[in-house]
PDB file of C-alpha atoms in Angstrom:
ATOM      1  CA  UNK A   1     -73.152-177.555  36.650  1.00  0.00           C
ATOM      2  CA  UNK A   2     -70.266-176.945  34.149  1.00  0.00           C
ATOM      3  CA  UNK A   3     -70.148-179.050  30.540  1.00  0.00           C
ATOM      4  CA  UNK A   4     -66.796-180.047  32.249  1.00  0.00           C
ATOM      5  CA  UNK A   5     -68.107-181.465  35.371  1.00  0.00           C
ATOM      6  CA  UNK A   6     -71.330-182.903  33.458  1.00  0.00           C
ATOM      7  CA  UNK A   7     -69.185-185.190  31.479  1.00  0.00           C
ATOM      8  CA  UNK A   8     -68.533-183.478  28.299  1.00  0.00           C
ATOM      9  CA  UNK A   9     -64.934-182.847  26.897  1.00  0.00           C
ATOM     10  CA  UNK A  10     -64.443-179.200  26.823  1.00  0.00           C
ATOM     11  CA  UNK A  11     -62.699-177.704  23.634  1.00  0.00           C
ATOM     12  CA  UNK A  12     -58.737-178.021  24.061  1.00  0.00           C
ATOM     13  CA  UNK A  13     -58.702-174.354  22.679  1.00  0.00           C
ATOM     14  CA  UNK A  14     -61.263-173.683  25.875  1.00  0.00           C
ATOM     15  CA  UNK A  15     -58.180-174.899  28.313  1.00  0.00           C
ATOM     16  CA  UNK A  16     -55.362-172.677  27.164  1.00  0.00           C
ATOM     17  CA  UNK A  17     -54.265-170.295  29.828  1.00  0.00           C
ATOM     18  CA  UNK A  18     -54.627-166.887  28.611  1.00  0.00           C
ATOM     19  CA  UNK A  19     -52.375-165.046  30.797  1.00  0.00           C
ATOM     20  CA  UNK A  20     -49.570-167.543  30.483  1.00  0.00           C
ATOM     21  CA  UNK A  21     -49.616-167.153  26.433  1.00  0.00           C
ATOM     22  CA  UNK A  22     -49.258-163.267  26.772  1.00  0.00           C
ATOM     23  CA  UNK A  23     -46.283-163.590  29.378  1.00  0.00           C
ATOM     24  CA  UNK A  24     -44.409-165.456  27.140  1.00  0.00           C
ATOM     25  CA  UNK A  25     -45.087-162.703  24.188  1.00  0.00           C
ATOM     26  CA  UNK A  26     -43.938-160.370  26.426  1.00  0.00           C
ATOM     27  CA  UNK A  27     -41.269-161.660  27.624  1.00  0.00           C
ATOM     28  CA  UNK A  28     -40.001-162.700  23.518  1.00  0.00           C
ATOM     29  CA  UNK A  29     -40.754-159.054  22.596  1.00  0.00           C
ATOM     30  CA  UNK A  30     -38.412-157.815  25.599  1.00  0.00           C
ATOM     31  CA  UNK A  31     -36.254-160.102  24.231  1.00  0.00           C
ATOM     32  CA  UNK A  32     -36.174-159.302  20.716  1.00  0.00           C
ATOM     33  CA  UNK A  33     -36.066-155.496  21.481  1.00  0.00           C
ATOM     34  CA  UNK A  34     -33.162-155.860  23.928  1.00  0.00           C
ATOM     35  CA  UNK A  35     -34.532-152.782  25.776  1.00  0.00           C
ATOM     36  CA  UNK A  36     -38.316-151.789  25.944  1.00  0.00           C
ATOM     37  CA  UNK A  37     -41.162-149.238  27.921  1.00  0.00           C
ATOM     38  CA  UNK A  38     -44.478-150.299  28.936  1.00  0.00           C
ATOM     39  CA  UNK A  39     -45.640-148.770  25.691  1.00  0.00           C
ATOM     40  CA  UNK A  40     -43.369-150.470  23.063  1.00  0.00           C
ATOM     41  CA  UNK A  41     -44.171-153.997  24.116  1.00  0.00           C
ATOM     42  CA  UNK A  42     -48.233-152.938  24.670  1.00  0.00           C
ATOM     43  CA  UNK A  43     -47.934-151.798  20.428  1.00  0.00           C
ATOM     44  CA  UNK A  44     -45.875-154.757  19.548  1.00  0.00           C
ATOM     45  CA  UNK A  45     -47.799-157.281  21.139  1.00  0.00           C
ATOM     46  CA  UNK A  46     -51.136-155.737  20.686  1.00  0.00           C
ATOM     47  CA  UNK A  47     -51.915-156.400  24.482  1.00  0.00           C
ATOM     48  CA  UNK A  48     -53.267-153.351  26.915  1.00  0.00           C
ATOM     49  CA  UNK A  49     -51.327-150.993  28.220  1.00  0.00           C
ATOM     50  CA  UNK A  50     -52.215-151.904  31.919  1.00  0.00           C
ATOM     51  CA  UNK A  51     -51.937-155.569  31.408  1.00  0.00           C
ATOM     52  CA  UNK A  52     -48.495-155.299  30.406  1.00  0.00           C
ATOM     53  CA  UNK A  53     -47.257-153.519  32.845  1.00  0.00           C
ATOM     54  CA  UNK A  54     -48.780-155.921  35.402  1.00  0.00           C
ATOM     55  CA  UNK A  55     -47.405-158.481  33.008  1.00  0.00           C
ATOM     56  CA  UNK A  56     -43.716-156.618  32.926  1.00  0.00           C
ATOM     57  CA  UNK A  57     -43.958-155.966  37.036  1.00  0.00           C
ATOM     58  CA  UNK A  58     -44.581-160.089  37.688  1.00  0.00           C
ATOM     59  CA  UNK A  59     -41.555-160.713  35.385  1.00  0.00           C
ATOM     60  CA  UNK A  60     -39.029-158.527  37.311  1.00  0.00           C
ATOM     61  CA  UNK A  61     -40.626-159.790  40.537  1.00  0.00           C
ATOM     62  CA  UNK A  62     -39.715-163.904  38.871  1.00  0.00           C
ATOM     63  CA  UNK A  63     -36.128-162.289  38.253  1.00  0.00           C
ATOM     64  CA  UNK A  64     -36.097-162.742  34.307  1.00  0.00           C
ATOM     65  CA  UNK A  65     -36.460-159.120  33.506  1.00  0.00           C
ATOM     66  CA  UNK A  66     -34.853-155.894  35.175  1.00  0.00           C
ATOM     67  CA  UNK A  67     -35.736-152.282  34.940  1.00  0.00           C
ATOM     68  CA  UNK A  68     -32.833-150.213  33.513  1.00  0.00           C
ATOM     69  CA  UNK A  69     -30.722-148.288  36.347  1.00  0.00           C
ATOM     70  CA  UNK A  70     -32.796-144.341  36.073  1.00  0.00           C
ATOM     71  CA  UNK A  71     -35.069-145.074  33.248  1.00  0.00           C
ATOM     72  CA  UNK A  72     -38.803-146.785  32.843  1.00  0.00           C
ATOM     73  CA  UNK A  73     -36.748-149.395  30.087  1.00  0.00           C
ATOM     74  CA  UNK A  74     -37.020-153.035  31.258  1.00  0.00           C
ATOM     75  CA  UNK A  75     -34.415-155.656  29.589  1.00  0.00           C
ATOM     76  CA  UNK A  76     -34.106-159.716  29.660  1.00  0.00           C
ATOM     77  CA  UNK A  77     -31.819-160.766  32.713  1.00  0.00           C
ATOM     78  CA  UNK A  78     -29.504-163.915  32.263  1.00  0.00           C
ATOM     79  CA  UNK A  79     -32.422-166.084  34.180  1.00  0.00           C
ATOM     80  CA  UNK A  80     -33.755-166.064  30.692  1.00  0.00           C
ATOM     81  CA  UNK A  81     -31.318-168.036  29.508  1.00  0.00           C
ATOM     82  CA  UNK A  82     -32.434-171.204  31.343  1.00  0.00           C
ATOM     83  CA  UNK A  83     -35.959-171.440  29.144  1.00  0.00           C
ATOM     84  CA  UNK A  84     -33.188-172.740  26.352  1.00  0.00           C
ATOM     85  CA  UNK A  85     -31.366-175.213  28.733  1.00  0.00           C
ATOM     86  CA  UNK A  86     -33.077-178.038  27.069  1.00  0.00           C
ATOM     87  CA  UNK A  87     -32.910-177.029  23.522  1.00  0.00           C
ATOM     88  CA  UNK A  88     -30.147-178.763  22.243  1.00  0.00           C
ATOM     89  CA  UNK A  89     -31.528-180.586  19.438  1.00  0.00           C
ATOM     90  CA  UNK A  90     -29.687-178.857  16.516  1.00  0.00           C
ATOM     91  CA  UNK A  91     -26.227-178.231  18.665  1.00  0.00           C
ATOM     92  CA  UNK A  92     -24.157-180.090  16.687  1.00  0.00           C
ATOM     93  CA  UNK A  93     -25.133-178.676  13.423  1.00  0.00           C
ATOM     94  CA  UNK A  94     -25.422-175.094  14.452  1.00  0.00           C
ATOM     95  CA  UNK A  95     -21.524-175.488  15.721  1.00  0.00           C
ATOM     96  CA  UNK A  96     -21.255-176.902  12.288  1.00  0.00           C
ATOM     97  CA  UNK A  97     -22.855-173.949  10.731  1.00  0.00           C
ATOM     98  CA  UNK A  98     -20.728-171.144  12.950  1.00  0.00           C
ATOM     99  CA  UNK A  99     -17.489-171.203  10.712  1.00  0.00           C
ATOM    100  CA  UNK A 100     -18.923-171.401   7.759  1.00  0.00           C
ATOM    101  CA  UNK A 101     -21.605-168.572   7.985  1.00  0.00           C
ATOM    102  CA  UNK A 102     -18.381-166.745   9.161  1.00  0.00           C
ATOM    103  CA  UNK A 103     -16.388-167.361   6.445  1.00  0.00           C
ATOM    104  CA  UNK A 104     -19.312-166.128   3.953  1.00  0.00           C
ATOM    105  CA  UNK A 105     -19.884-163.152   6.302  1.00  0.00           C
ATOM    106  CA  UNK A 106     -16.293-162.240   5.604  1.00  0.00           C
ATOM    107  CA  UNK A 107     -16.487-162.601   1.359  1.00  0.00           C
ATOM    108  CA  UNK A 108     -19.895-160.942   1.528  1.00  0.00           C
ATOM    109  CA  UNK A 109     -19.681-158.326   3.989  1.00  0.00           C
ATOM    110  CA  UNK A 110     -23.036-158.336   4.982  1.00  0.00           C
ATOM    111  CA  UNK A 111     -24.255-160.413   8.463  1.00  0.00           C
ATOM    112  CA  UNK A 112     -25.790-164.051   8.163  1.00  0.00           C
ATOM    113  CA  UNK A 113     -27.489-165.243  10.556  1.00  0.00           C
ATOM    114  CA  UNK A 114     -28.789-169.019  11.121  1.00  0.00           C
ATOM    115  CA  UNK A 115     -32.837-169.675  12.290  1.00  0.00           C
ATOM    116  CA  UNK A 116     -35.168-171.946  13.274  1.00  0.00           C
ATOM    117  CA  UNK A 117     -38.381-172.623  13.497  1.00  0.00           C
ATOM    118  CA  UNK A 118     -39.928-171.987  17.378  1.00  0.00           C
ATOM    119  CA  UNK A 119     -43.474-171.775  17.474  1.00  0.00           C
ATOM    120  CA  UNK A 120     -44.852-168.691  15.537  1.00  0.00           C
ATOM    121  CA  UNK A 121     -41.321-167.331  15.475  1.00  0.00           C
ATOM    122  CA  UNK A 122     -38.314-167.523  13.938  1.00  0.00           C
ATOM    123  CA  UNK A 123     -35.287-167.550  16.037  1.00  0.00           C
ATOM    124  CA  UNK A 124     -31.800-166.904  15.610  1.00  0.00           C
ATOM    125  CA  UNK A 125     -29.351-169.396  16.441  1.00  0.00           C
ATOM    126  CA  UNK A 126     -25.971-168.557  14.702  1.00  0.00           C
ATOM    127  CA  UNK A 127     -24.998-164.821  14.089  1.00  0.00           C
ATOM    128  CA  UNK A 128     -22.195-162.929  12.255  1.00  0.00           C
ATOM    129  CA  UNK A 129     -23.298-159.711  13.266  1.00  0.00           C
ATOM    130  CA  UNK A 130     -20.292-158.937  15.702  1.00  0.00           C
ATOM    131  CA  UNK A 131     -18.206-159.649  13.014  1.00  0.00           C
ATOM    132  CA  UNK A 132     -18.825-156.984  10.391  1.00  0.00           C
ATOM    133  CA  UNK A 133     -19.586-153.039  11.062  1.00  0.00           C
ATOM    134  CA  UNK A 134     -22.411-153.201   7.956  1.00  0.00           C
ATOM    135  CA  UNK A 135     -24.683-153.702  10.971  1.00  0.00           C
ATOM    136  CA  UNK A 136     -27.149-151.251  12.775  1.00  0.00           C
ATOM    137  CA  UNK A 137     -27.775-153.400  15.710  1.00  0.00           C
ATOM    138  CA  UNK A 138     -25.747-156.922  16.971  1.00  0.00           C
ATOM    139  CA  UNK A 139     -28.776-160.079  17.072  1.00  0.00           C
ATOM    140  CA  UNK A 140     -27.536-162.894  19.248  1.00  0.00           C
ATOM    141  CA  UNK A 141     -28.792-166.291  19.185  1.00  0.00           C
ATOM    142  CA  UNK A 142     -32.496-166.143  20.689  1.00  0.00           C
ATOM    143  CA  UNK A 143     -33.579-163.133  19.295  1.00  0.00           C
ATOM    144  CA  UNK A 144     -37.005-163.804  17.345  1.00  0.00           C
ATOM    145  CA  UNK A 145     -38.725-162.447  14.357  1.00  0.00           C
ATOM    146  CA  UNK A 146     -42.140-163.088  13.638  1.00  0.00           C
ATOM    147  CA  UNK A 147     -42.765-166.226  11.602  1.00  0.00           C
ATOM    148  CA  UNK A 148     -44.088-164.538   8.125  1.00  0.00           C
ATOM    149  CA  UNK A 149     -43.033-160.681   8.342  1.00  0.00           C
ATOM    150  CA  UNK A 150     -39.042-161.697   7.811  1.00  0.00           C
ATOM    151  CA  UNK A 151     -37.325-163.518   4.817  1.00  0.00           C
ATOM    152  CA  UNK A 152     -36.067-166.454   6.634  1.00  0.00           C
ATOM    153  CA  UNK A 153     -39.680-167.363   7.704  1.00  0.00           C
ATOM    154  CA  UNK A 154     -41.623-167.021   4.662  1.00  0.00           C
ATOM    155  CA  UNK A 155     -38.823-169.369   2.924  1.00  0.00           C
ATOM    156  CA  UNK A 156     -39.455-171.597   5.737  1.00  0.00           C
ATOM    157  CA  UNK A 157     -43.154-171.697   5.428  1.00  0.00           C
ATOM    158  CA  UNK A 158     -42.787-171.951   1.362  1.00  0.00           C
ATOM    159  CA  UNK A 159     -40.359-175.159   1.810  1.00  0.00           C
ATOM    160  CA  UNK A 160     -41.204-176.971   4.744  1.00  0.00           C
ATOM    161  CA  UNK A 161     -43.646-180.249   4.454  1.00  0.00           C
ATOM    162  CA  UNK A 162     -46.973-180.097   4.312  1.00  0.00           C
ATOM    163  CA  UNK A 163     -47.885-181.388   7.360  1.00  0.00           C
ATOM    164  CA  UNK A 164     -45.900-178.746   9.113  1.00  0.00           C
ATOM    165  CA  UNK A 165     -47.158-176.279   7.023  1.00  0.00           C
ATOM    166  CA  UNK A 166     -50.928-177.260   8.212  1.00  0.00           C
ATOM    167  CA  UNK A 167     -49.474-176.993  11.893  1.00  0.00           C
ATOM    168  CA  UNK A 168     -48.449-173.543  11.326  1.00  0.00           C
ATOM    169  CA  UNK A 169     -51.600-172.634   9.483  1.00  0.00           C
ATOM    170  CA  UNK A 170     -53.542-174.046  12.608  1.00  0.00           C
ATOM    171  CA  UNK A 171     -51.212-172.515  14.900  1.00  0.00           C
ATOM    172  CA  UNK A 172     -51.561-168.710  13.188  1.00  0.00           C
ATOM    173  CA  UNK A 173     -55.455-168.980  13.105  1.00  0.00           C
ATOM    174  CA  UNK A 174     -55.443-169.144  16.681  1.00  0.00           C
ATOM    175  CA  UNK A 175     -53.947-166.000  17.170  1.00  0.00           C
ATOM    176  CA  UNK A 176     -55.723-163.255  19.333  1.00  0.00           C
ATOM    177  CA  UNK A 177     -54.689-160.276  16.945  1.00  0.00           C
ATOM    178  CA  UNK A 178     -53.505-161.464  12.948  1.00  0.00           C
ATOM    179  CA  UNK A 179     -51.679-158.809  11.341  1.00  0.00           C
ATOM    180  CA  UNK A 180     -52.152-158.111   7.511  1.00  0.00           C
ATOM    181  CA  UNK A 181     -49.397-160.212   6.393  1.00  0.00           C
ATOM    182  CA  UNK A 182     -50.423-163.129   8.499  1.00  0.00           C
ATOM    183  CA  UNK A 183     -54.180-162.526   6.990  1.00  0.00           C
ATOM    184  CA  UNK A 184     -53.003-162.897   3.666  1.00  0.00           C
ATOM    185  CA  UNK A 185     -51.143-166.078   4.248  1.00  0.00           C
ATOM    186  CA  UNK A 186     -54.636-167.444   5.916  1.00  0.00           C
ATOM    187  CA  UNK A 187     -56.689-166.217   3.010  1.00  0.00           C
ATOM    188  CA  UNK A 188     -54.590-167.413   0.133  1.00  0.00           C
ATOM    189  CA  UNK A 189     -51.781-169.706   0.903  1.00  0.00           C
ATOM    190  CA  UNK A 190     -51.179-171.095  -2.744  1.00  0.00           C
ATOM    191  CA  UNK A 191     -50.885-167.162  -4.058  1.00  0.00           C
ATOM    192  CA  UNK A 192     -48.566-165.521  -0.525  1.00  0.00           C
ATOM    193  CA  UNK A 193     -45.930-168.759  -0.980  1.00  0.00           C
ATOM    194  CA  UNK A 194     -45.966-168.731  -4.737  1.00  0.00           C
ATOM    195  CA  UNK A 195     -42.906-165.606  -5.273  1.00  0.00           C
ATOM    196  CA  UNK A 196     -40.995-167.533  -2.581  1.00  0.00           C
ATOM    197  CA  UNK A 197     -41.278-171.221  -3.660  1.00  0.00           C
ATOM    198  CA  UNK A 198     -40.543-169.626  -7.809  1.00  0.00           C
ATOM    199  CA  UNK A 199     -37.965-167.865  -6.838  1.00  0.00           C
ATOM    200  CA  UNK A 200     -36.240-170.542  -4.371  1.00  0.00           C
ATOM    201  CA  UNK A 201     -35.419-168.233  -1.638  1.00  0.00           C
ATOM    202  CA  UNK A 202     -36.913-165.318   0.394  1.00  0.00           C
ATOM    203  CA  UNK A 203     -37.398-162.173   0.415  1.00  0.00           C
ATOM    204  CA  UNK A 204     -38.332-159.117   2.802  1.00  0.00           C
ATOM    205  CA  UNK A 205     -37.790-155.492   2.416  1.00  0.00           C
ATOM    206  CA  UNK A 206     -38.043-152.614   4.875  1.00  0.00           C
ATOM    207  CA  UNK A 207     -37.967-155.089   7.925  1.00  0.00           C
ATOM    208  CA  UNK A 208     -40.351-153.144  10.458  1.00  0.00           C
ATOM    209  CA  UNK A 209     -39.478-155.982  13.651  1.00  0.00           C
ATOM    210  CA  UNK A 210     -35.966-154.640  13.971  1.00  0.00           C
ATOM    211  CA  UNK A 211     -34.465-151.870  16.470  1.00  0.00           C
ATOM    212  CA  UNK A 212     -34.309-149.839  13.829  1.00  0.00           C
ATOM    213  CA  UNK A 213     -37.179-150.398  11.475  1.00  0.00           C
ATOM    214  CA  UNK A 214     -37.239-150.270   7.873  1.00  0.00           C
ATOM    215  CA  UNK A 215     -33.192-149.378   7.536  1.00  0.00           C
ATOM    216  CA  UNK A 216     -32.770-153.164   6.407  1.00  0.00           C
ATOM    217  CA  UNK A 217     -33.811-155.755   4.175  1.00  0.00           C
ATOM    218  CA  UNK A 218     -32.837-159.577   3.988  1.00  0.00           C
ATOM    219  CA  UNK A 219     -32.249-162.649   1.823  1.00  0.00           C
ATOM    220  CA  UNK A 220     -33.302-166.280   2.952  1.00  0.00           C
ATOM    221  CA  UNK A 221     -32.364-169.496   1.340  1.00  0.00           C
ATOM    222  CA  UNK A 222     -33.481-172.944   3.040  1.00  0.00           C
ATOM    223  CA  UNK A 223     -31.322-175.485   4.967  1.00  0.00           C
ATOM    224  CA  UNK A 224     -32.850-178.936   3.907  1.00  0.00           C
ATOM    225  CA  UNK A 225     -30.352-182.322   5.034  1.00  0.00           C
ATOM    226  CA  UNK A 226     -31.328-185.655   4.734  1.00  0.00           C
ATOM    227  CA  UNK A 227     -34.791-184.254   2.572  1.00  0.00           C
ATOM    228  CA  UNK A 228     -35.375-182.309   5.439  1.00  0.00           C
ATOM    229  CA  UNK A 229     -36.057-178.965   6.218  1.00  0.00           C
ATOM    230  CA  UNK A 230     -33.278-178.259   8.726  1.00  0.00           C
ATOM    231  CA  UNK A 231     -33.107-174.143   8.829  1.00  0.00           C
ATOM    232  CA  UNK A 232     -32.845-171.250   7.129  1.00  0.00           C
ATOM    233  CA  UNK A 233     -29.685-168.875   6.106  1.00  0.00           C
ATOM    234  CA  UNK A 234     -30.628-165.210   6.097  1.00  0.00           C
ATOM    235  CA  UNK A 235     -28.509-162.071   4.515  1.00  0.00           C
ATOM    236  CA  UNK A 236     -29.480-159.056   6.352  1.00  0.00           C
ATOM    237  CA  UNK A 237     -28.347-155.649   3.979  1.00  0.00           C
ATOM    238  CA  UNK A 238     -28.885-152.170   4.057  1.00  0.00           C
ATOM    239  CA  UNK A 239     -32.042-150.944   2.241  1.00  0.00           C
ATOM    240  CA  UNK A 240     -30.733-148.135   0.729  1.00  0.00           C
ATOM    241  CA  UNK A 241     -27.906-150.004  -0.327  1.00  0.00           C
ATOM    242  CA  UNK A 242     -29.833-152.061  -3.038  1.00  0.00           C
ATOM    243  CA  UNK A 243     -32.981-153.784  -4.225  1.00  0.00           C
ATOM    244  CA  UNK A 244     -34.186-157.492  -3.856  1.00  0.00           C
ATOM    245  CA  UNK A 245     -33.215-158.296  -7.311  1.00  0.00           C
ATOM    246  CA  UNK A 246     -29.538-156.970  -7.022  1.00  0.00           C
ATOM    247  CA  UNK A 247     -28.999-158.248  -3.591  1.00  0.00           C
ATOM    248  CA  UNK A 248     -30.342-162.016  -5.130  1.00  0.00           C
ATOM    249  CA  UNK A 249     -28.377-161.738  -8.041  1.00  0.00           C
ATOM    250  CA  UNK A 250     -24.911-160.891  -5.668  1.00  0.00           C
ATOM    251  CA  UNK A 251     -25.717-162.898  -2.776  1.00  0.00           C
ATOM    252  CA  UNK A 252     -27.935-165.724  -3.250  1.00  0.00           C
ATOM    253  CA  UNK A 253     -25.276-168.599  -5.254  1.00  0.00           C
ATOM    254  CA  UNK A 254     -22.848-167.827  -2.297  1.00  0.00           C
ATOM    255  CA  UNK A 255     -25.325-168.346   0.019  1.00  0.00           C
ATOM    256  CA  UNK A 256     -26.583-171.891  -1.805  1.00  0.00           C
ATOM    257  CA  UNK A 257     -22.995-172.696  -1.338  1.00  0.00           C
ATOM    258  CA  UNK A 258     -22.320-172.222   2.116  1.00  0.00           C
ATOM    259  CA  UNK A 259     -25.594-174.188   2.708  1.00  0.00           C
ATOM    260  CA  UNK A 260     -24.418-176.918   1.352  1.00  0.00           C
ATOM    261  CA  UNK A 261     -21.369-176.667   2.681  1.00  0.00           C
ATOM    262  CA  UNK A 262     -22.868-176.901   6.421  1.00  0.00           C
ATOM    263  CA  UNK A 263     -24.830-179.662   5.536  1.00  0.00           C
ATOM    264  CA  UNK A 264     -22.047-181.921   4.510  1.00  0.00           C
ATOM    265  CA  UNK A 265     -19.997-180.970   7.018  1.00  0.00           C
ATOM    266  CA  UNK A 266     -22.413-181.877   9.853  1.00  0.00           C
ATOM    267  CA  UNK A 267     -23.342-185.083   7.770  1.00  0.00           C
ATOM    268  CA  UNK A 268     -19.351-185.931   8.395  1.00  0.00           C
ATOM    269  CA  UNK A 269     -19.384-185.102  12.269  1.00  0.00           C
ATOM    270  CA  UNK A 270     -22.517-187.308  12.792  1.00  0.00           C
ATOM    271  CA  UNK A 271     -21.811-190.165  11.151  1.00  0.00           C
ATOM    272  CA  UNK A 272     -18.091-189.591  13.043  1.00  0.00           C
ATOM    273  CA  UNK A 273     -20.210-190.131  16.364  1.00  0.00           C
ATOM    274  CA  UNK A 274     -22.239-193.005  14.946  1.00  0.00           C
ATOM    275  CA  UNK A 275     -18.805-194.563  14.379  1.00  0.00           C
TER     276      UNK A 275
END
């Protein structure tokens, strides 16, 4: 007789449904890669080769991906777009946001992009990267990064409550495979946060979970309204084109700026509404 059926509670980790968590990281790695072979999703999710193409093959059959016309590529259909029907929590201040990370994206040059917190990821809600050529690659809203190998994430992590913090710490240490960065973040939170939360904003360099890894770094400065931690504002720049400590020193006032610019602006529309 099972513990189950004997009476005794089985461990909520025990009931998670393996094959539905590594869909969904396959299908957000399709996603964030735009275009993808059997191979590029098996390294970048760490799962085998064979499950993901079974994985891959029951996702074209449900209609939310599509193999490219002549080659063994595979890319996110529109269907994908109804996981994010319901997620309108934040609509009114990522409109907010949309003209005003424009308006930087036009003093600075560089794109800026808008993110929130989703799970282990961060994800990309407001872009500017149509609107300047300093770009290698265009990221539209609900393309992810993971949580703690990109700048807006680890300033995120470094300013966001405690109690969320110990969610995401619980949340990471369930992980199947935990990368390096993610194993010093588990190891020594205090020490990984510390350049981040001195500084006030993040920092990453040589981003690897691009299309074209390593030819960019970014900035990140945090979003809070109302004392709370709303977002985060990334830069994304060239990597040859300087360090983290010039790129700060151009960038990061302006970017303060237009932060608090969104912030009071969607302060205004809401208490419009409440009116």
């Amino acid at each position: 007789m099972s513990e189950h059926r004997a009476g005794k509670e089985p461990h909520k980790q025990d009931l998670t449904v393996r094959a539905i968590q590594r869909g969904l990281d396959v299908l957000q790695t399709v996603n964030r890669l735009g275009s993808a072979r059997f191979v590029d999703v098996s390294k970048a999710t760490s799962i085998p080769y064979p499950t993901v193409c079974r994985i891959i093959d029951t996702l074209v059959d449900a209609g939310m991906l599509e193999r490219e016309a002549g080659r063994r590529r595979f890319k996110p259909t529109a269907l994908v777009q109804s996981l994010s029907l319901g997620f309108q929590e934040d609509d009114v201040f990522v409109k907010t946001a949309q003209p005003v990370i424009a308006k930087l994206c036009d003093a600075v040059g560089w794109p800026i992009t808008i993110t929130t917190r989703v799970g282990n990821a961060m994800m990309v809600r407001a872009s500017t990267h149509l609107q300047t050529t300093l770009t290698y690659n265009n990221y539209f809203p609900g393309y992810t990064l993971p949580l703690l190998q990109c700048s807006v994430g680890k300033v995120y992590v470094a300013f966001c409550s405690d109690e969320e913090r110990l969610k995401i710490r619980k949340s990471l240490q369930k992980l199947e495979e935990i990368d390096p960065t993610t194993a010093l973040f588990l190891r020594d939170e205090r020490a990984f946060l510390k350049p981040y939360r001195d500084a006030g904003y993040g920092f990453h360099t040589y981003i690897e979970h691009t299309k074209n890894p390593g030819k960019t770094s970014s900035l990140a400065v945090p979003i809070v309204q109302d004392g709370r931690l709303k977002a985060a504002m990334g830069l994304v720049y060239f990597s040859s084109a300087m360090n983290t400590q010039n790129a700060a020193e151009k960038y990061v006032a302006e970017m303060r700026s237009a932060c608090a610019e969104i912030t009071g602006a969607t302060a205004a529309v809401t208490q419009v509404g409440l009116e």
